[in-house]
Short mmCIF file of C-alpha atoms in Angstrom, two decimals:
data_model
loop_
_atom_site.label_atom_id
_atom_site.label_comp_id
_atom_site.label_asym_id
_atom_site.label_seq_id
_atom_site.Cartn_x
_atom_site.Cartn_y
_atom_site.Cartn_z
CA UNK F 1 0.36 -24.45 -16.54
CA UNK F 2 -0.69 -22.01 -19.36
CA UNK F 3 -2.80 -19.91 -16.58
CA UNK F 4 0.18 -19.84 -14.63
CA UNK F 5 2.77 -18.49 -17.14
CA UNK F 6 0.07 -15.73 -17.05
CA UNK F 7 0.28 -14.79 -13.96
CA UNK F 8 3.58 -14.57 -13.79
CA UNK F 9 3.55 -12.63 -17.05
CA UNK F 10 0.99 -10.35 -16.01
CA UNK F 11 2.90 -9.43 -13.03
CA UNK F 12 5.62 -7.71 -15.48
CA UNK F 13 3.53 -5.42 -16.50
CA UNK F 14 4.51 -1.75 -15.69
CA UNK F 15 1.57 -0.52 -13.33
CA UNK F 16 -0.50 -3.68 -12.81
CA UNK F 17 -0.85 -4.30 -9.06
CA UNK F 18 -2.34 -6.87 -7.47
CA UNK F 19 -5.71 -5.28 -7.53
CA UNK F 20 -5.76 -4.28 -10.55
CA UNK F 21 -4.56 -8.08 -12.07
CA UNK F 22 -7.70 -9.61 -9.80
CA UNK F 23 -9.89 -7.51 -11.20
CA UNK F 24 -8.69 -8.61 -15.24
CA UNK F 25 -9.37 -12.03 -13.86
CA UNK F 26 -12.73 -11.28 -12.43
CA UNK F 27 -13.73 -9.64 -16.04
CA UNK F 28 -12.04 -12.15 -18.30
CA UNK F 29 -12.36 -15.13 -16.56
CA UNK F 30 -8.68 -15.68 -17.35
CA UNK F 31 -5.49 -13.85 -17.02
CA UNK F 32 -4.85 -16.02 -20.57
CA UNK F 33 -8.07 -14.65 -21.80
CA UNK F 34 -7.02 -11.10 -20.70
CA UNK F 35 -3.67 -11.21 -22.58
CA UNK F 36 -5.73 -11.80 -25.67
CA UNK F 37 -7.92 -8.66 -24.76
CA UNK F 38 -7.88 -5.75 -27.46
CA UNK F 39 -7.35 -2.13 -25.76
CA UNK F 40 -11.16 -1.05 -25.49
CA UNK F 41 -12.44 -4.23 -23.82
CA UNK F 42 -9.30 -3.36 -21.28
CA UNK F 43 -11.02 -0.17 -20.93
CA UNK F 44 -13.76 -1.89 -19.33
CA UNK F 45 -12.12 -3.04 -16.23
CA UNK F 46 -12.07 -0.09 -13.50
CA UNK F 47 -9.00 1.33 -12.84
CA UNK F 48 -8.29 1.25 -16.23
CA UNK F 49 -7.93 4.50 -18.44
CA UNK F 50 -8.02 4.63 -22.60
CA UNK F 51 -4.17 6.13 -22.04
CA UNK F 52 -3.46 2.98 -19.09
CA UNK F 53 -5.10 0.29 -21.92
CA UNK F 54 -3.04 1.68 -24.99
CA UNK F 55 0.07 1.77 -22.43
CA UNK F 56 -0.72 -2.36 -21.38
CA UNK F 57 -1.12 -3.33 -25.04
CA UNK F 58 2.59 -1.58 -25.90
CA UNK F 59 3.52 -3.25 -22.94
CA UNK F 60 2.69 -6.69 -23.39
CA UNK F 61 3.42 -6.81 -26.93
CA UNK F 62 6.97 -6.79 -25.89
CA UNK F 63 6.48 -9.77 -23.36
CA UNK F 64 6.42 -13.59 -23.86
CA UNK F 65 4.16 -15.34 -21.16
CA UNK F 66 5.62 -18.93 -21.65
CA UNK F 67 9.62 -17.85 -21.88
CA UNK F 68 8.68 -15.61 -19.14
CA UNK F 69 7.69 -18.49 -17.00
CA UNK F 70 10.55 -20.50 -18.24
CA UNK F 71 12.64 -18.28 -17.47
CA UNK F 72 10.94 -17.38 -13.68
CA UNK F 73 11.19 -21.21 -12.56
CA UNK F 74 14.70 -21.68 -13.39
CA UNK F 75 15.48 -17.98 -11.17
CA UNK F 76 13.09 -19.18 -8.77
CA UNK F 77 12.21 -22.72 -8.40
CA UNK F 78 9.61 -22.98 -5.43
CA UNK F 79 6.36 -20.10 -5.95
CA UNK F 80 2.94 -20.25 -6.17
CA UNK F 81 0.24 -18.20 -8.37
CA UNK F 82 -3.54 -18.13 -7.39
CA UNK F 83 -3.67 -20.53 -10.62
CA UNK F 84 -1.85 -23.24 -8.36
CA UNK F 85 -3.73 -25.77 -6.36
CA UNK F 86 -1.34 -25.11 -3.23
CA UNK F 87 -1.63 -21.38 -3.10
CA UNK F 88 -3.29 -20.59 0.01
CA UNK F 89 -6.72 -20.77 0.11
CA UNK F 90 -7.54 -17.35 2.77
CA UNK F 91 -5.45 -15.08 0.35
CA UNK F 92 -7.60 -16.10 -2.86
CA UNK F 93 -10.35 -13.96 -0.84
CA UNK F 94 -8.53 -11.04 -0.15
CA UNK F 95 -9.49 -7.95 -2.94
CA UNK F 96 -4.97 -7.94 -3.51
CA UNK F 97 -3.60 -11.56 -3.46
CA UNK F 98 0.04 -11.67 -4.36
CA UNK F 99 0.48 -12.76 -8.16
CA UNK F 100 3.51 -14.68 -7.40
CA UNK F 101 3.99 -16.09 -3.86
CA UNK F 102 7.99 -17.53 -2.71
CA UNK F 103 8.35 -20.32 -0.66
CA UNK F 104 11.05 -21.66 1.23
CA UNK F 105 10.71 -24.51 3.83
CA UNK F 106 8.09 -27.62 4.22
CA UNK F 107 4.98 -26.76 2.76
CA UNK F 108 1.94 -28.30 4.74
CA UNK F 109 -1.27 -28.46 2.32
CA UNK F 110 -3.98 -28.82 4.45
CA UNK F 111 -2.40 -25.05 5.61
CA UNK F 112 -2.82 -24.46 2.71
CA UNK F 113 -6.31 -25.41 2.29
CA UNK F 114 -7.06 -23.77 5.60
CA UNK F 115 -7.96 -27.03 7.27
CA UNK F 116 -5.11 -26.03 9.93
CA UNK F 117 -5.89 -22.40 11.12
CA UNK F 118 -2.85 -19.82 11.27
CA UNK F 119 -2.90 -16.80 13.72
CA UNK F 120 -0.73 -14.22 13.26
CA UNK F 121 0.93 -12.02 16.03
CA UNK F 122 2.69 -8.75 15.43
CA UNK F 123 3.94 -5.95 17.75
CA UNK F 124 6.63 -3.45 18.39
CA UNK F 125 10.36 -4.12 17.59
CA UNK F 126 11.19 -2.84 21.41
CA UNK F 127 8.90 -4.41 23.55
CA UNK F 128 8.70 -4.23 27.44
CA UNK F 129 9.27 -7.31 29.72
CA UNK F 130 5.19 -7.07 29.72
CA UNK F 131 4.94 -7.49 26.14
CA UNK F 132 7.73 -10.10 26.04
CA UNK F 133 6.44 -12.48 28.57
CA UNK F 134 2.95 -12.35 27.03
CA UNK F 135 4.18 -13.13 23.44
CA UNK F 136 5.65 -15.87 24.31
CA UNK F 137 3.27 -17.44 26.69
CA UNK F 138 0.35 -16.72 23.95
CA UNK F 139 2.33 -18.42 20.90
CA UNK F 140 3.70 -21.29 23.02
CA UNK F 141 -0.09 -21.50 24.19
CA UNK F 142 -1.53 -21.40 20.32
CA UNK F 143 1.42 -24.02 19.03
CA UNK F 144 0.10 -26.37 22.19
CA UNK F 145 -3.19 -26.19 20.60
CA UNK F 146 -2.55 -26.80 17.41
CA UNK F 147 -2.69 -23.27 15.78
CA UNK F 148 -0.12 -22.24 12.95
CA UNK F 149 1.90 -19.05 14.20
CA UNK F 150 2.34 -16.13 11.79
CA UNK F 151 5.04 -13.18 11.87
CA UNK F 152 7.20 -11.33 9.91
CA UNK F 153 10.32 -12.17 11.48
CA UNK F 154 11.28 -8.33 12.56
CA UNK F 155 12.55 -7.97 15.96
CA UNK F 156 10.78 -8.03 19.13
CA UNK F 157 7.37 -9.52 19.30
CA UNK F 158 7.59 -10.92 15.77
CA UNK F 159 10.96 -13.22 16.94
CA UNK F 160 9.76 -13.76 20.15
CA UNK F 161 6.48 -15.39 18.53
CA UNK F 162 8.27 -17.37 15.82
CA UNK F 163 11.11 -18.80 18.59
CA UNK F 164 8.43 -19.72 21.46
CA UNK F 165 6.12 -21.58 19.11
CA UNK F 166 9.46 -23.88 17.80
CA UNK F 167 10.33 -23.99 21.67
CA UNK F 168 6.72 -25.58 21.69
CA UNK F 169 7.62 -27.66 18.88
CA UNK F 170 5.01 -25.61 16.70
CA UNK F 171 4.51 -24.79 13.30
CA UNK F 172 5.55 -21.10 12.36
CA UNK F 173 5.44 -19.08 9.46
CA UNK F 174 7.46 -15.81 8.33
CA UNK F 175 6.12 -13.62 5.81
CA UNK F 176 9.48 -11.42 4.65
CA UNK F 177 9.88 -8.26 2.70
CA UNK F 178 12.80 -9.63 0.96
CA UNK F 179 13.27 -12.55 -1.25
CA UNK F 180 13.04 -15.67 1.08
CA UNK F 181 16.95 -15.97 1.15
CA UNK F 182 17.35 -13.10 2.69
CA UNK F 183 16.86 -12.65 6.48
CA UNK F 184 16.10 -9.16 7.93
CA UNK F 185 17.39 -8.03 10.39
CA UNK F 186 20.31 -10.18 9.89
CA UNK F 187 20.52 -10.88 13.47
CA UNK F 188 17.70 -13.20 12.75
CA UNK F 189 19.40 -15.30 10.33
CA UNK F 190 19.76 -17.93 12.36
CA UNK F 191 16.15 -17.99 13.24
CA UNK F 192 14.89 -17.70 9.78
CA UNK F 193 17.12 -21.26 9.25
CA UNK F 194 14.99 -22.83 11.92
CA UNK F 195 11.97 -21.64 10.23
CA UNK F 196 12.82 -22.66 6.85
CA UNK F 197 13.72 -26.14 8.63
CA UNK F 198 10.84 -26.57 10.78
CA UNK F 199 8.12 -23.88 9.52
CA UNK F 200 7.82 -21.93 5.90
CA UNK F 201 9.20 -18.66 4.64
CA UNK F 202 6.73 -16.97 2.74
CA UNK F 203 7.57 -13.59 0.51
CA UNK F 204 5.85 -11.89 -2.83
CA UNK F 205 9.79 -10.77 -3.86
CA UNK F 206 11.94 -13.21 -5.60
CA UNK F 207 15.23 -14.25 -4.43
CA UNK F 208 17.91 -12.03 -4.00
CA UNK F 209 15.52 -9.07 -2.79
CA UNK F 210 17.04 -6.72 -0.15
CA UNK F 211 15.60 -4.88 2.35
CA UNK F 212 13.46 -1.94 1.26
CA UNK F 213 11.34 0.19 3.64
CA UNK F 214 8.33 0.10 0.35
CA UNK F 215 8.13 -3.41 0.70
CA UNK F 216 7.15 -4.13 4.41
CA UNK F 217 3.45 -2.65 4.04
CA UNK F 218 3.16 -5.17 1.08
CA UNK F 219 4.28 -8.01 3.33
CA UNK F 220 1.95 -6.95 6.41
CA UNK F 221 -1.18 -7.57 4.20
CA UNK F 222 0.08 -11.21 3.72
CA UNK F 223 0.11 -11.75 7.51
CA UNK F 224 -3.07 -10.59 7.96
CA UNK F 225 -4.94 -12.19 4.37
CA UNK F 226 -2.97 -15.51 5.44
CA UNK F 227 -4.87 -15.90 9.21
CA UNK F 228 -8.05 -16.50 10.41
CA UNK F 229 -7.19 -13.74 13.33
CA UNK F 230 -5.04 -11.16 14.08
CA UNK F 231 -3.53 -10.84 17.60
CA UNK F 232 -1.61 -7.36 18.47
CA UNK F 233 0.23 -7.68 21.84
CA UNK F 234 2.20 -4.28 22.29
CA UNK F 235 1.86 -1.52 19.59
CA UNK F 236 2.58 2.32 20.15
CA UNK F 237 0.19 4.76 18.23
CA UNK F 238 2.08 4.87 15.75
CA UNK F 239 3.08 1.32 14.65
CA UNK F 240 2.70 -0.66 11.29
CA UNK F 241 1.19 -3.49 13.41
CA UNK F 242 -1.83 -1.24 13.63
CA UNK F 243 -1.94 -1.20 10.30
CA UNK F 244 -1.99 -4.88 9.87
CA UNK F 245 -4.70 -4.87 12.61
CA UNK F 246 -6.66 -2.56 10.32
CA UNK F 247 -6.04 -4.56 6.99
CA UNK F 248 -7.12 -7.55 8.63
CA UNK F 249 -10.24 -5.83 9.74
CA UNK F 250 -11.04 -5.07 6.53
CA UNK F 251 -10.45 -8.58 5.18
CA UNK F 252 -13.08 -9.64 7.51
CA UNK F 253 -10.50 -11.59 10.06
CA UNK F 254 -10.59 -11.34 13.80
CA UNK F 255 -8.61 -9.14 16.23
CA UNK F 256 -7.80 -9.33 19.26
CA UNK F 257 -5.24 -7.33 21.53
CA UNK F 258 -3.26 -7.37 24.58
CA UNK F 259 -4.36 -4.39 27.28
CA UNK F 260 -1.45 -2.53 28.62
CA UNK F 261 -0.77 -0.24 31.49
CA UNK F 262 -2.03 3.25 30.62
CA UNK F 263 1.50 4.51 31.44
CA UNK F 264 3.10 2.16 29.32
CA UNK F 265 3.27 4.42 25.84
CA UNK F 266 4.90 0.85 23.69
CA UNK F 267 0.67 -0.30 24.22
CA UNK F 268 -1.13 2.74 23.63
CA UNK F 269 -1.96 1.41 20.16
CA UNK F 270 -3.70 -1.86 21.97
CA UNK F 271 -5.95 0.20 24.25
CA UNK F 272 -6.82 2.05 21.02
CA UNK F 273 -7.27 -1.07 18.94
CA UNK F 274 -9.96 -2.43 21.96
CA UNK F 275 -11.34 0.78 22.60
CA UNK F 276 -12.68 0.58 18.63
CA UNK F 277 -13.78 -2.90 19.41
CA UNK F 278 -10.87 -5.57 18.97
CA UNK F 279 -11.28 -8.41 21.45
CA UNK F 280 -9.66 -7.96 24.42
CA UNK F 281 -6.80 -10.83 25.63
CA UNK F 282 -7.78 -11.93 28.87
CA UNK F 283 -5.53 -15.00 29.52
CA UNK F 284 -4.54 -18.34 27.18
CA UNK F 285 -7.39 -19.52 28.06
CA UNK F 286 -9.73 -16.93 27.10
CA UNK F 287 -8.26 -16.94 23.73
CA UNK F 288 -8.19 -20.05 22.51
CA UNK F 289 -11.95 -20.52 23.97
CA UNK F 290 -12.34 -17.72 21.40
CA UNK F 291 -10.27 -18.68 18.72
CA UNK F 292 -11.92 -21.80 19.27
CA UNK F 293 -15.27 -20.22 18.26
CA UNK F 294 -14.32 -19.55 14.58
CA UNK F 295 -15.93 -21.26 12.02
CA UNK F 296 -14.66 -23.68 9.58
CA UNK F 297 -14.29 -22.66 6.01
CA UNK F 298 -16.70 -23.67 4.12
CA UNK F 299 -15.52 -26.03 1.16
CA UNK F 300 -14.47 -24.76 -2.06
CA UNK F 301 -13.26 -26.27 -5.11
CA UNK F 302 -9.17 -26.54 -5.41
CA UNK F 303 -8.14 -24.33 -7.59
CA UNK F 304 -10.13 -21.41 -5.65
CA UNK F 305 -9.99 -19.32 -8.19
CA UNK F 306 -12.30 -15.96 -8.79
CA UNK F 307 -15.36 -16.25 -10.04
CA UNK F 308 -15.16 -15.09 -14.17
CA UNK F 309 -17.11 -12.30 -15.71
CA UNK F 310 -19.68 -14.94 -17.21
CA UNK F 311 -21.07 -16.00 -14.05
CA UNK F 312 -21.20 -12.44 -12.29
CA UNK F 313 -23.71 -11.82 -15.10
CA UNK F 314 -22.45 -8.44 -15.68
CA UNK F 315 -19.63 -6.18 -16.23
CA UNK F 316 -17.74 -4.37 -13.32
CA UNK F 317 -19.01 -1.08 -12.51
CA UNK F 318 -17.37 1.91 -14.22
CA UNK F 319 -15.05 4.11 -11.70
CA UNK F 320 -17.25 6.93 -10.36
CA UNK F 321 -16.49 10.74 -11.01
CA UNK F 322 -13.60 11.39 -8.51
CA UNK F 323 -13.36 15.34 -7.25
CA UNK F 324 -9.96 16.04 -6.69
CA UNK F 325 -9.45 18.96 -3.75
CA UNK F 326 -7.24 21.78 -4.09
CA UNK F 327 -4.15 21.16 -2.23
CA UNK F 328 -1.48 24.03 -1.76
CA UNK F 329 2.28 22.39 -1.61
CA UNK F 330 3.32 21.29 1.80
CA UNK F 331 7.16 21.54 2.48
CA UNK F 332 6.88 19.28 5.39
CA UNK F 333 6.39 16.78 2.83
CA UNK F 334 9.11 15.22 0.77
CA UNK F 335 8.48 15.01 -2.96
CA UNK F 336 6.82 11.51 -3.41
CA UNK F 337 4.52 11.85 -0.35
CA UNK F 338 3.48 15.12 -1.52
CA UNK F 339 2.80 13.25 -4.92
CA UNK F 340 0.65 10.70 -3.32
CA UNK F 341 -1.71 12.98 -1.40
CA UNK F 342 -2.29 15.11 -4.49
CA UNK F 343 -3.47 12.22 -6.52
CA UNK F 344 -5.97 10.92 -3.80
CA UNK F 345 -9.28 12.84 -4.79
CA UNK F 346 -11.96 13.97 -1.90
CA UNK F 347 -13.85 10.40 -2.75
CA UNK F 348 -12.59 7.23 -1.84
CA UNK F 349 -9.87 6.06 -4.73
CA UNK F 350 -8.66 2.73 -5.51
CA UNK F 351 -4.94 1.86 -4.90
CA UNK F 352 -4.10 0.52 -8.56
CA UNK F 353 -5.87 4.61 -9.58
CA UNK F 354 -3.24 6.41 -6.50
CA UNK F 355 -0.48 4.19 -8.82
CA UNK F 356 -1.96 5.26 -12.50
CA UNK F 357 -1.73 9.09 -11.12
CA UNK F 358 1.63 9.09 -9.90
CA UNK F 359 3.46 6.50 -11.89
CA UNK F 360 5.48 5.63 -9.18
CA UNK F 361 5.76 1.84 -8.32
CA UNK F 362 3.28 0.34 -6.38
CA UNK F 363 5.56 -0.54 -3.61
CA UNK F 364 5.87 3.02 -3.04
CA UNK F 365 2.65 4.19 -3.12
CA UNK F 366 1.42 1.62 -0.40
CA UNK F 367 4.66 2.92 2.09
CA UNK F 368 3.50 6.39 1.24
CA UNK F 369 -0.20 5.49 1.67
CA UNK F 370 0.91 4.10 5.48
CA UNK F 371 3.08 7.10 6.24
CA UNK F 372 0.51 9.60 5.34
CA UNK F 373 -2.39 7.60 7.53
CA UNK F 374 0.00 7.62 10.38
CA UNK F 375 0.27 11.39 9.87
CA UNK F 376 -2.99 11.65 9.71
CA UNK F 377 -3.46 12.86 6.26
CA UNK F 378 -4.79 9.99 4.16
CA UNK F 379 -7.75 7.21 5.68
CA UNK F 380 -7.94 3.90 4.61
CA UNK F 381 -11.37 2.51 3.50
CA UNK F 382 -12.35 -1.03 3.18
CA UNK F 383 -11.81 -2.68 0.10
CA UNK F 384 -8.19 -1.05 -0.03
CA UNK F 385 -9.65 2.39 -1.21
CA UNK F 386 -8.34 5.75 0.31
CA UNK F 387 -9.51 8.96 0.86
CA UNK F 388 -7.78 12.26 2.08
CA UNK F 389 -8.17 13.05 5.70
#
């Protein structure tokens, strides 16, 4: 309970992002351990400037961990921290677990332990009849097997995935940008009820959050840190499901992706995805022999928590020298993007760093961060670092 009330507390903090708050736990051990931390031994996590340590010290003197929590579980009754036995096991290995994780439905724990494997599916909000029929023959096809369906509840492939696996009589999960009460669109409202019945809601804002364009690239890293594989099944080019394809590449998950016709511009992004070596969707049965293929988790102790500073043996490694390029003003740019690019240096930069920079939240750094890579102006690296293009 005490760890938890630091999480929570933690997460308060003015420019602490979920990197950055792994990382305190990887050097202290504890996020209680961390509170206690004087400014220079802050100093000694990466990511963290002399100027960013005096500003957390001001900061937290101000907060309470325990009233916090109080406080947080009478707003919001049903969340999890990584400090809880039933967060979910895949997103304590992910380098940017949500500090705080909503729920809203039946919670299954051996989900939770990952003894039941999710999948997620994603895809474009206008798909073709193609794209349609595949979706739901693939989720009704995963549900039949056994295989937790994940979305984000957005229209097209998203709600076609979440309806066909509860035609199936399957278990599906939504991951929101919004507080869990909150459906988006709102012509999904009714579906999301089903879900909550049925399935679980799943969302890193707390009740009461509306729709915000910053939040959805948050939310897409949950889909893909909360599967064992990613399955894209019509994407254009330019799509945020690409992005999630990417992330979960990164994470070390599966993908796999639905061909299209080359004339059909709403799959362009799927050819693209196989041509760099996603698995290609032959049939049901061709996936789940695949899917099939993926081993178990190993076993690890309950509380999954990160390994502490003490039994790493040393302390993390200081942030190399980052050279920053010259960059003349763009004017195709609005303000904040323009912001964003300048701070990313000609090295790869961590995300919680882009945020120190720009002092903007971090919620609107990562929708900057995927508007710049889809124009081609920032790359993604693994291990969530970025680098200019």
């Amino acid at each position: 309970m005490q760890e938890r009330a630091y999480w929570v507390a933690w997460s308060q903090v003015p420019g602490i992002g979920a990197t950055l708050l792994l990382r305190l736990h990887h050097c202290f051990g504890s996020l209680a351990a961390a509170w206690e931390a004087d400014q220079r031994d802050l100093q000694q996590v990466d990511g963290i400037s002399a100027q960013g340590a005096e500003a957390l010290v001001a900061a937290r003197s101000h907060l309470h961990p325990e009233a916090i929590l109080t406080q947080h579980e009478r707003d919001n009754p049903s969340f999890w921290t990584p400090a809880d036995p039933d967060y979910p096991r895949l997103l304590l290995e992910i380098p940017d677990p949500p500090p705080i994780l909503y729920y809203r439905g039946r919670v299954e724990r051996a989900e939770n332990r990952g003894e039941v494997p999710a999948i997620a599916i994603v895809g474009t909000r206008e798909p073709s009849a193609y794209g349609e029929r595949w979706t739901e023959r693939l989720a009704r096809a995963l549900a039949n097997a056994g295989f937790v369906v994940v979305s984000g509840l957005a229209d097209g492939i998203d709600a076609i995935a979440h309806q066909a696996c509860l035609w199936a009589g399957g278990r599906t999960i939504a991951v929101m940008g919004t507080g869990v009460n909150i459906a988006y669109p709102s012509s999904n409202r009714r579906l999301a009820s089903r879900i909550a019945q049925d399935g679980l809601i799943l969302s890193e804002f707390p009740a009461g959050t509306k729709p915000d364009r910053m939040n959805f690239p948050r939310r897409n890293r949950i889909i893909a840190g909360l599967t064992r594989a990613t399955l894209v099944l019509e994407a254009p080019l330019k799509s945020g499901a690409l992005i999630t394809a990417r992330v979960a590449n990164e994470y070390g998950r599966d993908v796999y992706a639905l061909p299209a016709s080359l004339d059909n511009e709403r799959g362009e992004g799927c050819l693209h995805l196989i041509n760099s070596g996603a698995q290609i969707i032959l049939g049901e049965s061709q996936l789940l022999e695949m899917l099939g293929a993926i081993p178990d988790l190993p076993f690890s102790p309950p509380s999954g928590q990160s390994e502490p500073k003490s039994r790493k043996g040393h302390d993390p490694a200081p942030l190399p020298q980052q050279t920053v390029l010259p960059l003349l003003p763009d004017p195709s740019l609005d303000p904040e993007l323009a912001a964003i690019l300048l701070a990313i240096p000609a090295n790869p930069v961590a995300l919680d760093a882009i945020v120190a920079q720009t002092q903007l939240p971090t919620g609107a750094v990562l929708s900057g961060l995927v508007q710049l890579e889809l124009l081609g102006r920032v790359s993604q690296l693994p291990g969530m670092m970025y680098q200019r293009s």
